[in-house]
Structures are given as structure tokens and as C-alpha cells.
Amino acid sequence: MEALLRGPATVSELAALLPIARPGVSRHLRVLREAGLVEVRQDAQWRVYRLRPEPLAEVHDWLDRYRALWERRLDALHAEIARTKTLEGAPDDA
């Protein structure tokens, strides 16, 4: 998918960029196509693949809700750690 960020490409072009053989690239592209993440068009004897950004935007939006939740939780954890360090460094009153 990252290689397709640069723009549409054929299996051969993608295979030249990746450490796997063309059949492996074709299998990966088939899975991505079936998942709706890439689309293919015929250009003479070549199949040209390109990313479909819509499904990725949907995933991004879905993850944003959880990202905000985890940021709040991590901020609270950071505050608690800072508070604990402050208390541990305070002199004993006893």
C-alpha cells in the first residue's frame, strides 16, 4: 500500500520496489482489492492498481474516537505519575 501512495502502478513496478516476487505481489494485491482498498483497471496488457482512499478515511475516522480516549487516559496517567513523584520527594512530616 505504501508503494501505491506514490501513484498507480503495475504488478511489475510494485515487484521492483518490494523484496517479494511478482506472484506474491499479485496475491497481496488480490487481497487488497477484495478488501476494497485498491482498485484495478486494464491498460492494454497491464493491470494498473491504485489506492482507494475512501475506506482508509473511514478507518482513520473510526480510530480517531479511540485515539482521543487513549490520549485522555495517557494524560491522566502522566499526571498521576508526576503527582506521585512529587509526593515521594516531599519531606516526611512525622
mmCIF file of C-alpha atoms in Angstrom:
data_model
loop_
_atom_site.group_PDB
_atom_site.id
_atom_site.type_symbol
_atom_site.label_atom_id
_atom_site.label_comp_id
_atom_site.label_asym_id
_atom_site.label_seq_id
_atom_site.Cartn_x
_atom_site.Cartn_y
_atom_site.Cartn_z
ATOM 1 C CA MET A 1 0.000 0.000 0.000
ATOM 2 C CA GLU A 2 2.803 2.376 0.812
ATOM 3 C CA ALA A 3 4.263 1.934 -2.670
ATOM 4 C CA LEU A 4 0.893 2.891 -4.144
ATOM 5 C CA LEU A 5 0.929 6.182 -2.223
ATOM 6 C CA ARG A 6 3.208 7.469 -4.984
ATOM 7 C CA GLY A 7 0.519 6.777 -7.547
ATOM 8 C CA PRO A 8 -0.925 3.970 -9.673
ATOM 9 C CA ALA A 9 1.420 1.121 -10.571
ATOM 10 C CA THR A 10 1.525 -2.242 -12.297
ATOM 11 C CA VAL A 11 2.428 -5.505 -10.586
ATOM 12 C CA SER A 12 5.860 -5.386 -12.231
ATOM 13 C CA GLU A 13 6.511 -1.852 -10.996
ATOM 14 C CA LEU A 14 5.483 -2.810 -7.473
ATOM 15 C CA ALA A 15 7.524 -6.029 -7.546
ATOM 16 C CA ALA A 16 10.610 -3.994 -8.468
ATOM 17 C CA LEU A 17 10.149 -1.973 -5.263
ATOM 18 C CA LEU A 18 9.446 -4.898 -2.935
ATOM 19 C CA PRO A 19 11.501 -7.830 -1.649
ATOM 20 C CA ILE A 20 8.962 -10.381 -2.951
ATOM 21 C CA ALA A 21 8.376 -11.950 -6.346
ATOM 22 C CA ARG A 22 5.616 -10.917 -8.732
ATOM 23 C CA PRO A 23 3.298 -13.814 -7.785
ATOM 24 C CA GLY A 24 3.482 -12.712 -4.152
ATOM 25 C CA VAL A 25 2.743 -9.107 -5.103
ATOM 26 C CA SER A 26 -0.229 -10.309 -7.161
ATOM 27 C CA ARG A 27 -1.587 -12.253 -4.185
ATOM 28 C CA HIS A 28 -1.241 -9.224 -1.901
ATOM 29 C CA LEU A 29 -2.968 -7.018 -4.461
ATOM 30 C CA ARG A 30 -5.814 -9.508 -4.816
ATOM 31 C CA VAL A 31 -6.408 -9.411 -1.047
ATOM 32 C CA LEU A 32 -6.272 -5.599 -1.044
ATOM 33 C CA ARG A 33 -8.679 -5.474 -3.999
ATOM 34 C CA GLU A 34 -11.118 -7.874 -2.325
ATOM 35 C CA ALA A 35 -10.957 -5.709 0.814
ATOM 36 C CA GLY A 36 -11.791 -2.658 -1.296
ATOM 37 C CA LEU A 37 -8.501 -0.897 -0.517
ATOM 38 C CA VAL A 38 -7.209 -0.848 -4.090
ATOM 39 C CA GLU A 39 -8.840 -0.820 -7.475
ATOM 40 C CA VAL A 40 -7.542 -2.121 -10.764
ATOM 41 C CA ARG A 41 -8.006 -1.004 -14.348
ATOM 42 C CA GLN A 42 -6.883 -2.679 -17.524
ATOM 43 C CA ASP A 43 -4.439 -0.655 -19.647
ATOM 44 C CA ALA A 44 -3.624 -2.699 -22.749
ATOM 45 C CA GLN A 45 -1.979 -5.876 -21.411
ATOM 46 C CA TRP A 46 -1.224 -4.359 -17.980
ATOM 47 C CA ARG A 47 -3.322 -4.149 -14.870
ATOM 48 C CA VAL A 48 -2.797 -0.848 -13.122
ATOM 49 C CA TYR A 49 -3.544 -0.679 -9.406
ATOM 50 C CA ARG A 50 -4.287 2.404 -7.338
ATOM 51 C CA LEU A 51 -5.228 3.033 -3.731
ATOM 52 C CA ARG A 52 -8.821 3.768 -2.802
ATOM 53 C CA PRO A 53 -8.605 6.436 -0.084
ATOM 54 C CA GLU A 54 -12.261 6.240 0.985
ATOM 55 C CA PRO A 55 -12.011 3.041 3.088
ATOM 56 C CA LEU A 56 -8.789 4.297 4.669
ATOM 57 C CA ALA A 57 -10.503 7.571 5.622
ATOM 58 C CA GLU A 58 -13.286 5.562 7.266
ATOM 59 C CA VAL A 59 -10.734 3.619 9.321
ATOM 60 C CA HIS A 60 -8.972 6.864 10.238
ATOM 61 C CA ASP A 61 -12.238 8.409 11.447
ATOM 62 C CA TRP A 62 -13.111 5.292 13.454
ATOM 63 C CA LEU A 63 -9.666 5.211 15.075
ATOM 64 C CA ASP A 64 -9.877 8.910 15.958
ATOM 65 C CA ARG A 65 -12.512 8.156 18.588
ATOM 66 C CA TYR A 66 -10.227 5.659 20.284
ATOM 67 C CA ARG A 67 -7.160 7.846 19.823
ATOM 68 C CA ALA A 68 -8.873 10.642 21.790
ATOM 69 C CA LEU A 69 -9.863 8.201 24.531
ATOM 70 C CA TRP A 70 -6.319 6.868 24.887
ATOM 71 C CA GLU A 71 -4.816 10.354 24.828
ATOM 72 C CA ARG A 72 -7.030 11.343 27.772
ATOM 73 C CA ARG A 73 -6.098 8.184 29.646
ATOM 74 C CA LEU A 74 -2.384 8.626 28.974
ATOM 75 C CA ASP A 75 -2.576 12.277 30.043
ATOM 76 C CA ALA A 76 -4.229 11.172 33.305
ATOM 77 C CA LEU A 77 -1.524 8.538 33.823
ATOM 78 C CA HIS A 78 1.198 11.122 33.197
ATOM 79 C CA ALA A 79 -0.420 13.482 35.734
ATOM 80 C CA GLU A 80 -0.649 10.688 38.325
ATOM 81 C CA ILE A 81 2.997 9.736 37.837
ATOM 82 C CA ALA A 82 4.040 13.378 38.231
ATOM 83 C CA ARG A 83 1.889 13.691 41.369
ATOM 84 C CA THR A 84 3.380 10.505 42.855
ATOM 85 C CA LYS A 85 6.935 11.680 42.161
ATOM 86 C CA THR A 86 6.142 14.974 43.854
ATOM 87 C CA LEU A 87 4.756 13.188 46.926
ATOM 88 C CA GLU A 88 7.724 10.810 47.096
ATOM 89 C CA GLY A 89 10.122 13.754 47.013
ATOM 90 C CA ALA A 90 8.309 15.665 49.768
ATOM 91 C CA PRO A 91 9.921 15.521 53.247
ATOM 92 C CA ASP A 92 8.183 13.376 55.849
ATOM 93 C CA ASP A 93 6.139 15.306 58.450
ATOM 94 C CA ALA A 94 6.412 12.504 61.017
#
